[in-house]
Short mmCIF file of C-alpha atoms in Angstrom, two decimals:
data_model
loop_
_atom_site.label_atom_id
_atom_site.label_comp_id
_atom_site.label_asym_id
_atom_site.label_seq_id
_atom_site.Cartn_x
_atom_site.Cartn_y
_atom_site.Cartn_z
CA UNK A 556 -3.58 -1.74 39.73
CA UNK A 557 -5.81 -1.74 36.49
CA UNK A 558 -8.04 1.01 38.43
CA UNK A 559 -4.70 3.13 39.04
CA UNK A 560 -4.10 2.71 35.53
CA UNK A 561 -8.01 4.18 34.97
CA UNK A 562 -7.93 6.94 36.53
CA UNK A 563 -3.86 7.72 35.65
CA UNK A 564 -5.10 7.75 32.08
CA UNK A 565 -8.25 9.42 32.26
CA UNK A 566 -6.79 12.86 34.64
CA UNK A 567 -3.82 12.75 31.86
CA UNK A 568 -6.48 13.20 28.75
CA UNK A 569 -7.95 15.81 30.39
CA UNK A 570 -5.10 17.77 31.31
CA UNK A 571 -3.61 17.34 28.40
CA UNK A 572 -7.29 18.46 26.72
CA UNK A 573 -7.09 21.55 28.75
CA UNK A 574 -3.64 22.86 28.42
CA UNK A 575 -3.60 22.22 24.28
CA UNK A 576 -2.07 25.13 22.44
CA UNK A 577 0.11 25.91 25.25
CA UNK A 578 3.54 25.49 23.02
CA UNK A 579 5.87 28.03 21.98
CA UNK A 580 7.32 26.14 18.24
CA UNK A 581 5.68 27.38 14.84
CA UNK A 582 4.88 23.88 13.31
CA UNK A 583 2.04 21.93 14.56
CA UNK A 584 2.86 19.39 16.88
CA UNK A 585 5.50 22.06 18.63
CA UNK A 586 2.81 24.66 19.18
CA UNK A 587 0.49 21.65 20.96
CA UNK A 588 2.08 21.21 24.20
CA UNK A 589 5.10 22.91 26.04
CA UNK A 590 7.33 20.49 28.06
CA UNK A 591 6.31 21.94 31.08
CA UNK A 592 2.71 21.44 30.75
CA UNK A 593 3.39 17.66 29.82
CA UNK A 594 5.82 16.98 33.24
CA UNK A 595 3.43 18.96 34.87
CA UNK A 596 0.16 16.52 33.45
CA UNK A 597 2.46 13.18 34.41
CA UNK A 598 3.16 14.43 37.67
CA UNK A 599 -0.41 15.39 38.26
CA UNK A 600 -2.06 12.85 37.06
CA UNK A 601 0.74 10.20 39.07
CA UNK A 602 -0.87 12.12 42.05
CA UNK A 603 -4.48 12.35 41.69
CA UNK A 604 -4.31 8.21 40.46
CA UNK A 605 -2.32 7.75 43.66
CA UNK A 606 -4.30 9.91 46.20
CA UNK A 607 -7.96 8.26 44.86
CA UNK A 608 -7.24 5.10 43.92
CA UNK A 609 -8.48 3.48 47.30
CA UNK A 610 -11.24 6.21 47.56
CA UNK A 611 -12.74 5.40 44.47
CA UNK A 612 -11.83 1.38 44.61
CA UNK A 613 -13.94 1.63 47.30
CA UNK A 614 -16.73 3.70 46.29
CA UNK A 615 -17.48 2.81 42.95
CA UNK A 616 -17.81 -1.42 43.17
CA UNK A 617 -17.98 -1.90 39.16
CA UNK A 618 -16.26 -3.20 36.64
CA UNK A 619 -15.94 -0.47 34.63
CA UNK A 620 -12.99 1.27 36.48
CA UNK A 621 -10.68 -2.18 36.58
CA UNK A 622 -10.24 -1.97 32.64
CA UNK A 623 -9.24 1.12 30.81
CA UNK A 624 -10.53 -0.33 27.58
CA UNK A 625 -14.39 0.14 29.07
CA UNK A 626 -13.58 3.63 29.52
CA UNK A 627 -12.56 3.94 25.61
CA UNK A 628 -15.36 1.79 24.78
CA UNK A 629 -17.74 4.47 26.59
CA UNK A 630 -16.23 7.76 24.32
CA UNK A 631 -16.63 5.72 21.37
CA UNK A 632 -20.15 4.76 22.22
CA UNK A 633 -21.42 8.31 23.05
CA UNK A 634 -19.58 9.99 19.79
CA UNK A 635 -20.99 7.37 17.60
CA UNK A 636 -24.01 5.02 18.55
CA UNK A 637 -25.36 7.93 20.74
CA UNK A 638 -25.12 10.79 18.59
CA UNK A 639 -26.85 9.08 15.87
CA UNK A 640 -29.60 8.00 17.88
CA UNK A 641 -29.63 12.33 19.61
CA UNK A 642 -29.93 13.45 15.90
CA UNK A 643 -32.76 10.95 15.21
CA UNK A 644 -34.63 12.10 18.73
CA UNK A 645 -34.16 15.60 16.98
CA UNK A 646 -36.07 14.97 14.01
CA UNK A 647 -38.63 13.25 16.27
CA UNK A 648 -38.97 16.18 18.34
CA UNK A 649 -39.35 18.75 16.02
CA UNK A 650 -42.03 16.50 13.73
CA UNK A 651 -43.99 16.92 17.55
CA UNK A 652 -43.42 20.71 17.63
CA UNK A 653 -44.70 21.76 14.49
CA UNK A 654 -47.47 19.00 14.04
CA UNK A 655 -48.60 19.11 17.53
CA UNK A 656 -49.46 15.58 17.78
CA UNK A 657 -48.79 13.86 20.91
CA UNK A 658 -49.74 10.96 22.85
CA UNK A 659 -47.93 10.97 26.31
CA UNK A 660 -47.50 8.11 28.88
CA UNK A 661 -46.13 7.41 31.97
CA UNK A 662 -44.47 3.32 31.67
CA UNK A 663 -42.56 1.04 33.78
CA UNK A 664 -39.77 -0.57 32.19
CA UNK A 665 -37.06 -3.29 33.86
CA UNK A 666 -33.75 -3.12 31.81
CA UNK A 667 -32.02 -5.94 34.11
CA UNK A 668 -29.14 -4.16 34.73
CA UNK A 669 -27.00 -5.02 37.92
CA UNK A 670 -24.52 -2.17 38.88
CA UNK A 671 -25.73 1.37 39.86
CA UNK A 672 -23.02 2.57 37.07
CA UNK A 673 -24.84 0.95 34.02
CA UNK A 674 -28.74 2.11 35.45
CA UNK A 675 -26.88 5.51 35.11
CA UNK A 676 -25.64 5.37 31.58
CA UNK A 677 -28.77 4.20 30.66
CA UNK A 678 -31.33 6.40 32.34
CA UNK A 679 -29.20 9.39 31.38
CA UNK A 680 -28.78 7.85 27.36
CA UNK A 681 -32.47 7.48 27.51
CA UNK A 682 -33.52 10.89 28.46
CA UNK A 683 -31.93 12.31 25.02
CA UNK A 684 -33.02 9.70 22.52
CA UNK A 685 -36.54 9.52 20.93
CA UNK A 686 -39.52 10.74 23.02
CA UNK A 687 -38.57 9.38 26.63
CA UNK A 688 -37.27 10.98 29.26
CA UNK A 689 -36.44 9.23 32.67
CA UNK A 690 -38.65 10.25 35.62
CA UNK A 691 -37.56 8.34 38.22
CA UNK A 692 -35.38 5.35 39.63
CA UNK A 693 -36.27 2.48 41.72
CA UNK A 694 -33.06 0.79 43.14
CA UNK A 695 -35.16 -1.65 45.05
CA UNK A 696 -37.29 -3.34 42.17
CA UNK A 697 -34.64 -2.37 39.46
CA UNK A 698 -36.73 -0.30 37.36
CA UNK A 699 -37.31 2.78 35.69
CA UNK A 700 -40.19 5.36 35.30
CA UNK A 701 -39.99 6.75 32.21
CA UNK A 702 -42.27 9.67 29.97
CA UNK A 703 -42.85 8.65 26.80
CA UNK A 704 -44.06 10.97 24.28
CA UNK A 705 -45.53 8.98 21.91
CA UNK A 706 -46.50 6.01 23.72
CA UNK A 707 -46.27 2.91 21.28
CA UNK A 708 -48.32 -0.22 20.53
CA UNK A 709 -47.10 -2.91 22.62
CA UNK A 710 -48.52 -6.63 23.82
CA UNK A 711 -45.78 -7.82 26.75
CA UNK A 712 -42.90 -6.40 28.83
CA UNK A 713 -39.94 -6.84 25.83
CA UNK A 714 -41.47 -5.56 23.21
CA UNK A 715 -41.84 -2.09 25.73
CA UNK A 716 -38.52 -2.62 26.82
CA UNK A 717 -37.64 -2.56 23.17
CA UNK A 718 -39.74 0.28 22.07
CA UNK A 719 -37.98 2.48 24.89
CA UNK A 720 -34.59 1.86 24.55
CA UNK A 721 -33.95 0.23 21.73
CA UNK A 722 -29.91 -0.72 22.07
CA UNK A 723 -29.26 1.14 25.04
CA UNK A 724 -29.68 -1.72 27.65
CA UNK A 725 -27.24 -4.22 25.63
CA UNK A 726 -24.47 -0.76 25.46
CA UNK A 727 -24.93 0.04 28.73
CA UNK A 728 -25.01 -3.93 29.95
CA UNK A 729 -21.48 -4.10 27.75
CA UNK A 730 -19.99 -0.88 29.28
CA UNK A 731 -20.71 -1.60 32.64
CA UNK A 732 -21.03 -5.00 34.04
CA UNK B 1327 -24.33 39.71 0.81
CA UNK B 1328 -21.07 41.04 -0.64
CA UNK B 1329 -18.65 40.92 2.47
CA UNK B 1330 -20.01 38.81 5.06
CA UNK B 1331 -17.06 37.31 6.76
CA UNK B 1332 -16.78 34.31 9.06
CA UNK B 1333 -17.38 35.91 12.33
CA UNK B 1334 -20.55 38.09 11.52
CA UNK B 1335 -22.25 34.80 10.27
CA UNK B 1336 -21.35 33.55 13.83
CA UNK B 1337 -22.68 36.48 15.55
CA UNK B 1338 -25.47 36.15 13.36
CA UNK B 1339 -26.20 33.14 15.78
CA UNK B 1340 -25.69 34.46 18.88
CA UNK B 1341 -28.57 36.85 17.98
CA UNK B 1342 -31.02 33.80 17.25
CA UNK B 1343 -29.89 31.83 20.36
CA UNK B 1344 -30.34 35.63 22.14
CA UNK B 1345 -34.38 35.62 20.67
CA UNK B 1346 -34.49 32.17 22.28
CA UNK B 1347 -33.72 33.69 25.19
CA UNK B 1348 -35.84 36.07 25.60
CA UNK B 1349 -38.75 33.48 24.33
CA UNK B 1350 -38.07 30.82 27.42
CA UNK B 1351 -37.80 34.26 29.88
CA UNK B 1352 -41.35 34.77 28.94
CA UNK B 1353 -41.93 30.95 29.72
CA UNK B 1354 -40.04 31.98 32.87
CA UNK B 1355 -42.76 34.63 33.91
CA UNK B 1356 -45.93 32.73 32.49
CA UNK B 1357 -44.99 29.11 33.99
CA UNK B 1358 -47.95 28.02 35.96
CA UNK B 1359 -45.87 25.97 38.48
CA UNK B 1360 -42.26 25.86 39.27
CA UNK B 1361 -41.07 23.33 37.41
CA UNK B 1362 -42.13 24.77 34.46
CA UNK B 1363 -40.00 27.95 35.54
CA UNK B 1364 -36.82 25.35 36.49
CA UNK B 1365 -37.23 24.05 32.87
CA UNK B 1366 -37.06 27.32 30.91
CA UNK B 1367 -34.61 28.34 33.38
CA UNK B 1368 -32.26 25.22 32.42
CA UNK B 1369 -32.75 26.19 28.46
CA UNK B 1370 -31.75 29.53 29.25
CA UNK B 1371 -28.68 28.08 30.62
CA UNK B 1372 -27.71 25.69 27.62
CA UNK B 1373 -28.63 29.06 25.61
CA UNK B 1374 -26.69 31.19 27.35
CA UNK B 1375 -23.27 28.57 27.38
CA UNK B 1376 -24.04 28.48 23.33
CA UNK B 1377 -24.55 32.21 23.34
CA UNK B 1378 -21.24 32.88 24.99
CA UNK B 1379 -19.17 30.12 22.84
CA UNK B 1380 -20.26 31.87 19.28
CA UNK B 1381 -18.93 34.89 21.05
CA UNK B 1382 -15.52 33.84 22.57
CA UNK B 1383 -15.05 33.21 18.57
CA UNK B 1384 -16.65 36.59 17.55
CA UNK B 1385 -14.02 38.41 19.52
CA UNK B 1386 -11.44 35.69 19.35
CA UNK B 1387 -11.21 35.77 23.13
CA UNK B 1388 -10.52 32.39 24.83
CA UNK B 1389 -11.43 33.12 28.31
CA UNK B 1390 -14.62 33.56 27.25
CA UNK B 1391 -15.34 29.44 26.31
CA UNK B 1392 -13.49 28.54 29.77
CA UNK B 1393 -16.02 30.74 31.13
CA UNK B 1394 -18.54 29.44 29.10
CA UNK B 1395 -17.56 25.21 30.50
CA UNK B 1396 -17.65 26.59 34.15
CA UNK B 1397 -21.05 28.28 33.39
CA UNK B 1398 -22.43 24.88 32.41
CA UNK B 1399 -21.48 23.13 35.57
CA UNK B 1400 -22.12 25.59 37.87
CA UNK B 1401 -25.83 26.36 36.53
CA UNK B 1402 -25.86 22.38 36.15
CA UNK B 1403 -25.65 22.39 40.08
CA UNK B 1404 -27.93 25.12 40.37
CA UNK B 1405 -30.82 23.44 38.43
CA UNK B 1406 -29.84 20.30 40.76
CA UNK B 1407 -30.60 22.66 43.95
CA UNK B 1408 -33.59 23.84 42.70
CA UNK B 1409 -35.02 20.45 42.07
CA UNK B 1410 -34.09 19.00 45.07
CA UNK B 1411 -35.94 21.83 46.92
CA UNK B 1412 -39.13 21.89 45.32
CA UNK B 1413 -39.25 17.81 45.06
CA UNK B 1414 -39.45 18.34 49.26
CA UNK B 1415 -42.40 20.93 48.75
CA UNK B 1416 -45.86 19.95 47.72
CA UNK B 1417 -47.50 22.24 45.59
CA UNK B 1418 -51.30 22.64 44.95
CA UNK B 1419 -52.02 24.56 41.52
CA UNK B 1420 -50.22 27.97 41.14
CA UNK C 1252 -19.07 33.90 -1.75
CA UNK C 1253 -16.57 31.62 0.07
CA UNK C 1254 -17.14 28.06 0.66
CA UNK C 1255 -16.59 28.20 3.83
CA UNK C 1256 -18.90 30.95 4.57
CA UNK C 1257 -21.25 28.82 3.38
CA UNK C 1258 -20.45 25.79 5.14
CA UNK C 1259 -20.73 28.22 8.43
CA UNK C 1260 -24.08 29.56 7.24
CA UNK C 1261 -25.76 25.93 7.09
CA UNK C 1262 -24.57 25.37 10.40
CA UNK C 1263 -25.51 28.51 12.41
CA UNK C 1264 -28.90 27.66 10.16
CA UNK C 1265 -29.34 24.65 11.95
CA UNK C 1266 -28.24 25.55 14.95
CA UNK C 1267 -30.89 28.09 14.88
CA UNK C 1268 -33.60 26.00 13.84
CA UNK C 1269 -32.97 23.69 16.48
CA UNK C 1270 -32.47 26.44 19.11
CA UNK C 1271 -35.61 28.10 18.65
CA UNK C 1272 -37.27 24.94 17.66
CA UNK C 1273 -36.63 23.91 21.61
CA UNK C 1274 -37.70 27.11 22.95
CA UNK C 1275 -41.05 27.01 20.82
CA UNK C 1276 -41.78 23.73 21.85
CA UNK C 1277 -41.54 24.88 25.70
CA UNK C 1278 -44.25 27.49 24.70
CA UNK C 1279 -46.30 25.41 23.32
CA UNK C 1280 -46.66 21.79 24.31
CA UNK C 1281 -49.43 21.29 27.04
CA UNK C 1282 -47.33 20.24 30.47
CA UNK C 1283 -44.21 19.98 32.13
CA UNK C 1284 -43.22 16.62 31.02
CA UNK C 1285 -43.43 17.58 26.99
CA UNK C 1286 -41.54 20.90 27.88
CA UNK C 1287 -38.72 19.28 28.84
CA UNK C 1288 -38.68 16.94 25.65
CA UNK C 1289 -38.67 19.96 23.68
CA UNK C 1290 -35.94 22.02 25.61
CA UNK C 1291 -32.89 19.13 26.46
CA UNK C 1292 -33.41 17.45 23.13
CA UNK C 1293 -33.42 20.52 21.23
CA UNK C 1294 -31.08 23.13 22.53
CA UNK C 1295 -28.42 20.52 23.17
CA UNK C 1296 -28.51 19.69 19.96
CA UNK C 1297 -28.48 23.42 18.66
CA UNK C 1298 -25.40 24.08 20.85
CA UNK C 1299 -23.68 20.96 19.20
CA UNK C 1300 -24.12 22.58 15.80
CA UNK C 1301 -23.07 26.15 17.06
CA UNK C 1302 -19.54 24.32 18.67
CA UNK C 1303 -19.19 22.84 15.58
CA UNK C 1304 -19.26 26.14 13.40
CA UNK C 1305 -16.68 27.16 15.86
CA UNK C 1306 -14.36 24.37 15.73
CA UNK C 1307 -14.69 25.31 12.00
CA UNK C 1308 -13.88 28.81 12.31
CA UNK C 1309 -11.55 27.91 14.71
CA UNK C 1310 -9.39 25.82 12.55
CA UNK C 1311 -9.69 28.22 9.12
CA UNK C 1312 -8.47 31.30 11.42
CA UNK C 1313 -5.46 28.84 12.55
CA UNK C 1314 -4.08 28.37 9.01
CA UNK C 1315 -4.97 32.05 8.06
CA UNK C 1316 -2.98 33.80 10.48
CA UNK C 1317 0.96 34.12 11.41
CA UNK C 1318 2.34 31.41 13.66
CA UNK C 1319 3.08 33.33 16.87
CA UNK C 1320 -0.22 33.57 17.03
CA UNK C 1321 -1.80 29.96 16.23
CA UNK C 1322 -1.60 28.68 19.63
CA UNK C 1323 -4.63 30.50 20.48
CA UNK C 1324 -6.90 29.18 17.83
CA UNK C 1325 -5.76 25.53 18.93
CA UNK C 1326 -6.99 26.12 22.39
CA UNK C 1327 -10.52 27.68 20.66
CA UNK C 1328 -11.19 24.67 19.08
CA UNK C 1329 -10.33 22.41 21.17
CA UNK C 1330 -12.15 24.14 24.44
CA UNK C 1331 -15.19 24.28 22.15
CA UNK C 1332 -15.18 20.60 22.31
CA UNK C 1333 -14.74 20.78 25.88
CA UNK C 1334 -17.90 22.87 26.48
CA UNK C 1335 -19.92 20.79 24.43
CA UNK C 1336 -18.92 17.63 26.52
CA UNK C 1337 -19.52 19.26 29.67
CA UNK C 1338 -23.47 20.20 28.26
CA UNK C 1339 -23.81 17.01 26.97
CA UNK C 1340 -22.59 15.29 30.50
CA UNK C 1341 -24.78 17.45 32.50
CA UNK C 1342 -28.46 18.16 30.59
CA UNK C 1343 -29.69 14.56 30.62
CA UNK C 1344 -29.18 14.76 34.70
CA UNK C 1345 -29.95 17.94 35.21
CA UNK C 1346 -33.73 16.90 33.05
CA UNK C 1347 -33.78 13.75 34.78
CA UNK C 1348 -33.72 15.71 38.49
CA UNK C 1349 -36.56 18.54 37.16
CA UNK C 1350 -38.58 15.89 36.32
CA UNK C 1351 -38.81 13.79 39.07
CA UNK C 1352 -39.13 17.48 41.45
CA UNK C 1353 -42.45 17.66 39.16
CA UNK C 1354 -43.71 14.20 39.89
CA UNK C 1355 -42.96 14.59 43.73
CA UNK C 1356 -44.62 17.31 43.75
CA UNK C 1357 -47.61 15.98 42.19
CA UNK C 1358 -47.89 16.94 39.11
CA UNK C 1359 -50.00 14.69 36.43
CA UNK C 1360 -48.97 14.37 33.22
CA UNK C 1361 -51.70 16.07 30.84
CA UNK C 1362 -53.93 14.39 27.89
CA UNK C 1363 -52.10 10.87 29.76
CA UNK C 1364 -53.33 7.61 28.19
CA UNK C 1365 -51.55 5.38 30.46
CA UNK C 1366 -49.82 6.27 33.88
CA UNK C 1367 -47.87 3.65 36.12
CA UNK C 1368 -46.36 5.78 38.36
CA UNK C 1369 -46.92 4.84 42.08
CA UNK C 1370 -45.03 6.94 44.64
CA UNK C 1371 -41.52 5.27 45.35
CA UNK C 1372 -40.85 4.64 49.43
#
């Protein structure tokens, strides 16, 4: 039921995204949608939630699609947390460009992360955040081979995992599982 | 600087992300290996999506940025192709 | 000069900086590895700043001009935002996949001072 209620919200924000402007009035909130469009989203999104729901029950084995507040809690993490930590990478990245000074590395790092869903998030949240970029995913050993551009000083495993992804693993961790 | 409106400053854009351009096409011809074509194909592609957003507001034409959104997925897939066809191939240097 | 034209100025500035910041970068840094640094950090977040000067131009054009015509300017801004999500979504992925292409194929990383990559069965 809660995953109906997922996906029922989540195809209705994006229609409605898509179809914004559409009115006909001259104030604001008249000119944002026409009653047509919003019937339409309802009855489009009541479909789509009702033709996938077993699909992607069945697919996707996490917790994140059983509570619609997860889903909220991801756009607030990416427009916030994330975007903060991409502007930061920025400044990082264009120190390297105009200085030239690098010191790349190829590292192992194991977040401890159970689903498949919240390795995602955090390989792709690592690939734009300062100087690492995911190479490759090992399901079997649960870890991740990552590029690091300026490879830090480090003496055991959590101090790398922390130099690498900082607060990623506990977002992704409280997203996911 | 007397009457520079809104729109020309935004074109004014669209001609720096357009010298980007042409920068990562000479990446594209130079690259030693493939990859290093894939990648400065893919920033041609996030170039190319800016490129045509400053314009859809340049001449206030809105197919233009839905244009622009399926550009991005579409040449998203494309890079994915492309990788997954030369991570089969091994490639000595050249 | 307007406010806003400046306000649109300092971000097509940045946006520029970034931009070409990105694409230098791929010219110059040594390997494929460092390329790719350069270009997804860089031009995705040169496009943010160029959908941004367009949501602002989108929303000063909305209260400028008559209202049969404001619907238009609604959907402008807010499709913007849509194309930035959709870049955002797909360049971390679409990095991740060139990268490990590169390190199938056998490519080393260059000036390397530690490597723990073993090929994945």
């Amino acid at each position: 039921m809660l995953t109906f209620l997922t996906i029922f919200l989540g195809c209705l924000a994006i229609y409605l995204l898509l179809v914004a402007g559409s009115g006909p009035g001259a104030t604001f909130l008249t000119q944002l949608f026409s009653y047509e469009e919003l019937i339409a989203a309802v009855l489009l999104a009541l479909l789509t939630a009702v033709v996938t729901r077993v699909v992607i029950g069945k697919a996707v084995n996490d917790n994140m699609l059983k509570n619609p507040l997860r889903l909220g809690m991801f756009v607030f993490y990416t427009f916030t947390v994330w975007l903060y930590y991409l502007a930061k990478a920025n400044l990082d990245v264009a120190y390297r460009v105009i200085t030239g000074r690098i010191r790349p590395g190829i590292v192992r790092i194991k977040p401890g992360l159970k689903t498949e869903l919240g390795r995602t998030i955090l390989a792709n949240s690592i690939t734009l955040t300062p100087g690492t970029l995911t190479v490759d995913l090992d399901d079997k050993k649960d870890e991740l081979v990552i590029h690091w551009i300026n490879v830090g000083e480090y003496k055991d495993e959590k101090e790398k995992l922390n130099g690498v992804c900082g607060p990623f693993a506990d977002w992704a961790r409280r997203i996911a599982e | 600087m007397t009457s520079l409106g809104m729109a020309e400053v935004i074109l004014i854009g669209t001609f720096a992300l357009g010298i980007g351009m042409v920068v990562s096409l000479l990446r594209l011809f130079l690259g030693p290996t493939s990859p290093d074509r894939v990648v400065a194909f893919d920033a041609m592609n996030t170039l190319v999506v800016g490129i045509m957003i400053g314009l859809s507001a340049f001449y206030e034409q809105v197919v233009l940025i839905d244009i622009a959104i399926v550009y991005a997925l579409l040449s998203w897939v494309s890079t994915l192709a492309i990788a997954k066809y030369i991570g089969n191939t091994k490639e000595k240097e050249g | 000069m307007d406010v806003i034209i400046i306000v649109l100025l300092v971000l097509i500035g940045l946006s520029t900086f970034f931009s070409l910041l990105g694409v230098f970068g791929l010219m110059r840094f040594p390997d494929v590895y460092t390329r790719l640094h350069a270009t997804t950090k860089c031009t995705t977040f040169g496009s943010l700043f160029m959908v941004i000067a367009v949501m602002v131009y989108g929303v000063v054009r909305y209260l400028e001009v008559e209202s049969y015509n404001q619907g238009s300017f609604i959907v402008l801004t807010v499709h913007a935002f849509l194309a930035f999500v959709a870049i955002l979504l797909t360049n971390p992925s679409g990095a991740h996949a060139i990268a490990r292409a590169a390190r199938r194929t056998g490519i080393e990383p260059e000036q390397a001072v530690i490597d723990e990559f073993e090929e994945v069965k």
